[in-house]
Amino acid sequence: MKKVLTFILAVLPAIIGFFYTISLIALGVSSAEGWVYGVTEDILVLLMLVLTLVLLVFLFGAMIYFFVDTCRNKKISGGMKILWCFLHYQFNAFAFPVYWFLYLRKD
């Protein structure tokens, strides 16, 4: 069960980020063309702000989880732990699934 939950935690930020980017593009195109699905633009901007905050909180939580897991993982040497912590910080949504596949999948 833990393996499934960590997989979801590893993959979900990338999926949410993808749909978030698509919705930002759709909002930009729809407002540039003057149609916003019959909803005022203020509501859509507020919705995007809320989604941004939710995404940031989720990414920060996942990053903390993977930092702690990297530091506690006995399979990783000291230099690689520093590298993985850097990768989690810089490329979080892309590094989480790679880390899961390399180190957590077999647990």
mmCIF file of C-alpha atoms in Angstrom:
data_model
loop_
_atom_site.group_PDB
_atom_site.id
_atom_site.type_symbol
_atom_site.label_atom_id
_atom_site.label_comp_id
_atom_site.label_asym_id
_atom_site.label_seq_id
_atom_site.Cartn_x
_atom_site.Cartn_y
_atom_site.Cartn_z
ATOM 1 C CA MET A 1 0.000 0.000 0.000
ATOM 2 C CA LYS A 2 2.856 2.393 0.813
ATOM 3 C CA LYS A 3 4.347 1.744 -2.617
ATOM 4 C CA VAL A 4 1.108 2.772 -4.335
ATOM 5 C CA LEU A 5 0.734 5.916 -2.227
ATOM 6 C CA THR A 6 4.317 7.014 -2.888
ATOM 7 C CA PHE A 7 3.797 6.375 -6.606
ATOM 8 C CA ILE A 8 0.722 8.597 -6.566
ATOM 9 C CA LEU A 9 2.653 11.235 -4.619
ATOM 10 C CA ALA A 10 5.484 11.016 -7.166
ATOM 11 C CA VAL A 11 3.375 11.225 -10.322
ATOM 12 C CA LEU A 12 0.502 13.483 -9.290
ATOM 13 C CA PRO A 13 2.463 16.793 -9.282
ATOM 14 C CA ALA A 14 3.459 16.320 -12.923
ATOM 15 C CA ILE A 15 -0.114 15.451 -13.931
ATOM 16 C CA ILE A 16 -1.587 18.388 -12.006
ATOM 17 C CA GLY A 17 1.066 20.701 -13.441
ATOM 18 C CA PHE A 18 0.264 19.555 -16.983
ATOM 19 C CA PHE A 19 -3.466 20.215 -16.625
ATOM 20 C CA TYR A 20 -2.748 23.486 -14.833
ATOM 21 C CA THR A 21 -0.602 24.654 -17.759
ATOM 22 C CA ILE A 22 -3.267 23.631 -20.269
ATOM 23 C CA SER A 23 -5.922 25.523 -18.312
ATOM 24 C CA LEU A 24 -3.723 28.630 -18.167
ATOM 25 C CA ILE A 25 -3.276 28.487 -21.937
ATOM 26 C CA ALA A 26 -7.019 28.001 -22.419
ATOM 27 C CA LEU A 27 -7.767 30.939 -20.125
ATOM 28 C CA GLY A 28 -5.345 33.142 -22.051
ATOM 29 C CA VAL A 29 -6.753 32.142 -25.440
ATOM 30 C CA SER A 30 -10.375 32.454 -24.353
ATOM 31 C CA SER A 31 -9.926 35.869 -22.756
ATOM 32 C CA ALA A 32 -7.917 37.131 -25.747
ATOM 33 C CA GLU A 33 -10.731 36.139 -28.085
ATOM 34 C CA GLY A 34 -13.360 37.717 -25.857
ATOM 35 C CA TRP A 35 -15.244 34.607 -24.783
ATOM 36 C CA VAL A 36 -14.895 33.042 -21.400
ATOM 37 C CA TYR A 37 -17.565 30.323 -21.392
ATOM 38 C CA GLY A 38 -20.222 32.718 -20.104
ATOM 39 C CA VAL A 39 -18.388 33.222 -16.813
ATOM 40 C CA THR A 40 -16.846 36.476 -15.738
ATOM 41 C CA GLU A 41 -13.089 36.622 -16.058
ATOM 42 C CA ASP A 42 -12.692 37.577 -12.397
ATOM 43 C CA ILE A 43 -14.078 34.235 -11.265
ATOM 44 C CA LEU A 44 -11.709 32.356 -13.572
ATOM 45 C CA VAL A 45 -8.719 34.345 -12.328
ATOM 46 C CA LEU A 46 -9.737 33.652 -8.730
ATOM 47 C CA LEU A 47 -10.129 29.958 -9.540
ATOM 48 C CA MET A 48 -6.662 29.882 -11.105
ATOM 49 C CA LEU A 49 -5.235 31.610 -8.034
ATOM 50 C CA VAL A 50 -6.766 28.990 -5.760
ATOM 51 C CA LEU A 51 -5.504 26.194 -8.015
ATOM 52 C CA THR A 52 -2.033 27.754 -7.950
ATOM 53 C CA LEU A 53 -2.000 27.804 -4.162
ATOM 54 C CA VAL A 54 -3.216 24.198 -3.965
ATOM 55 C CA LEU A 55 -0.550 23.095 -6.454
ATOM 56 C CA LEU A 56 2.196 24.927 -4.561
ATOM 57 C CA VAL A 57 1.172 23.450 -1.214
ATOM 58 C CA PHE A 58 0.985 19.957 -2.720
ATOM 59 C CA LEU A 59 4.391 20.321 -4.409
ATOM 60 C CA PHE A 60 5.974 21.660 -1.226
ATOM 61 C CA GLY A 61 4.564 18.764 0.801
ATOM 62 C CA ALA A 62 5.751 16.204 -1.738
ATOM 63 C CA MET A 63 9.178 17.840 -1.832
ATOM 64 C CA ILE A 64 9.498 17.616 1.962
ATOM 65 C CA TYR A 65 8.421 13.966 1.879
ATOM 66 C CA PHE A 66 11.007 13.095 -0.767
ATOM 67 C CA PHE A 67 13.733 15.103 1.039
ATOM 68 C CA VAL A 68 13.117 13.100 4.214
ATOM 69 C CA ASP A 69 12.911 9.804 2.325
ATOM 70 C CA THR A 70 16.144 10.560 0.476
ATOM 71 C CA CYS A 71 17.970 11.377 3.719
ATOM 72 C CA ARG A 72 16.705 8.198 5.422
ATOM 73 C CA ASN A 73 17.304 5.859 2.461
ATOM 74 C CA LYS A 74 20.222 3.565 3.279
ATOM 75 C CA LYS A 75 20.650 2.501 -0.367
ATOM 76 C CA ILE A 76 21.934 5.953 -1.353
ATOM 77 C CA SER A 77 25.462 7.158 -0.534
ATOM 78 C CA GLY A 78 26.157 10.602 0.946
ATOM 79 C CA GLY A 79 27.068 12.346 -2.315
ATOM 80 C CA MET A 80 24.065 10.927 -4.119
ATOM 81 C CA LYS A 81 21.782 12.067 -1.291
ATOM 82 C CA ILE A 82 22.974 15.634 -1.821
ATOM 83 C CA LEU A 83 22.456 15.277 -5.577
ATOM 84 C CA TRP A 84 18.950 13.851 -5.135
ATOM 85 C CA CYS A 85 17.991 16.604 -2.695
ATOM 86 C CA PHE A 86 19.179 19.156 -5.249
ATOM 87 C CA LEU A 87 17.197 17.414 -8.013
ATOM 88 C CA HIS A 88 14.082 17.299 -5.826
ATOM 89 C CA TYR A 89 14.429 21.013 -5.181
ATOM 90 C CA GLN A 90 15.166 22.097 -8.764
ATOM 91 C CA PHE A 91 13.162 19.627 -10.858
ATOM 92 C CA ASN A 92 10.619 18.415 -8.310
ATOM 93 C CA ALA A 93 7.721 17.230 -10.467
ATOM 94 C CA PHE A 94 10.113 15.536 -12.898
ATOM 95 C CA ALA A 95 12.554 14.136 -10.312
ATOM 96 C CA PHE A 96 9.920 12.545 -8.051
ATOM 97 C CA PRO A 97 8.864 9.793 -10.510
ATOM 98 C CA VAL A 98 12.500 9.038 -11.425
ATOM 99 C CA TYR A 99 13.461 8.736 -7.752
ATOM 100 C CA TRP A 100 10.436 6.535 -7.092
ATOM 101 C CA PHE A 101 11.298 4.268 -10.023
ATOM 102 C CA LEU A 102 14.963 3.920 -9.010
ATOM 103 C CA TYR A 103 14.682 3.591 -5.234
ATOM 104 C CA LEU A 104 11.136 3.113 -3.966
ATOM 105 C CA ARG A 105 9.578 0.788 -6.537
ATOM 106 C CA LYS A 106 11.410 -2.305 -5.252
ATOM 107 C CA ASP A 107 10.702 -1.755 -1.538
#
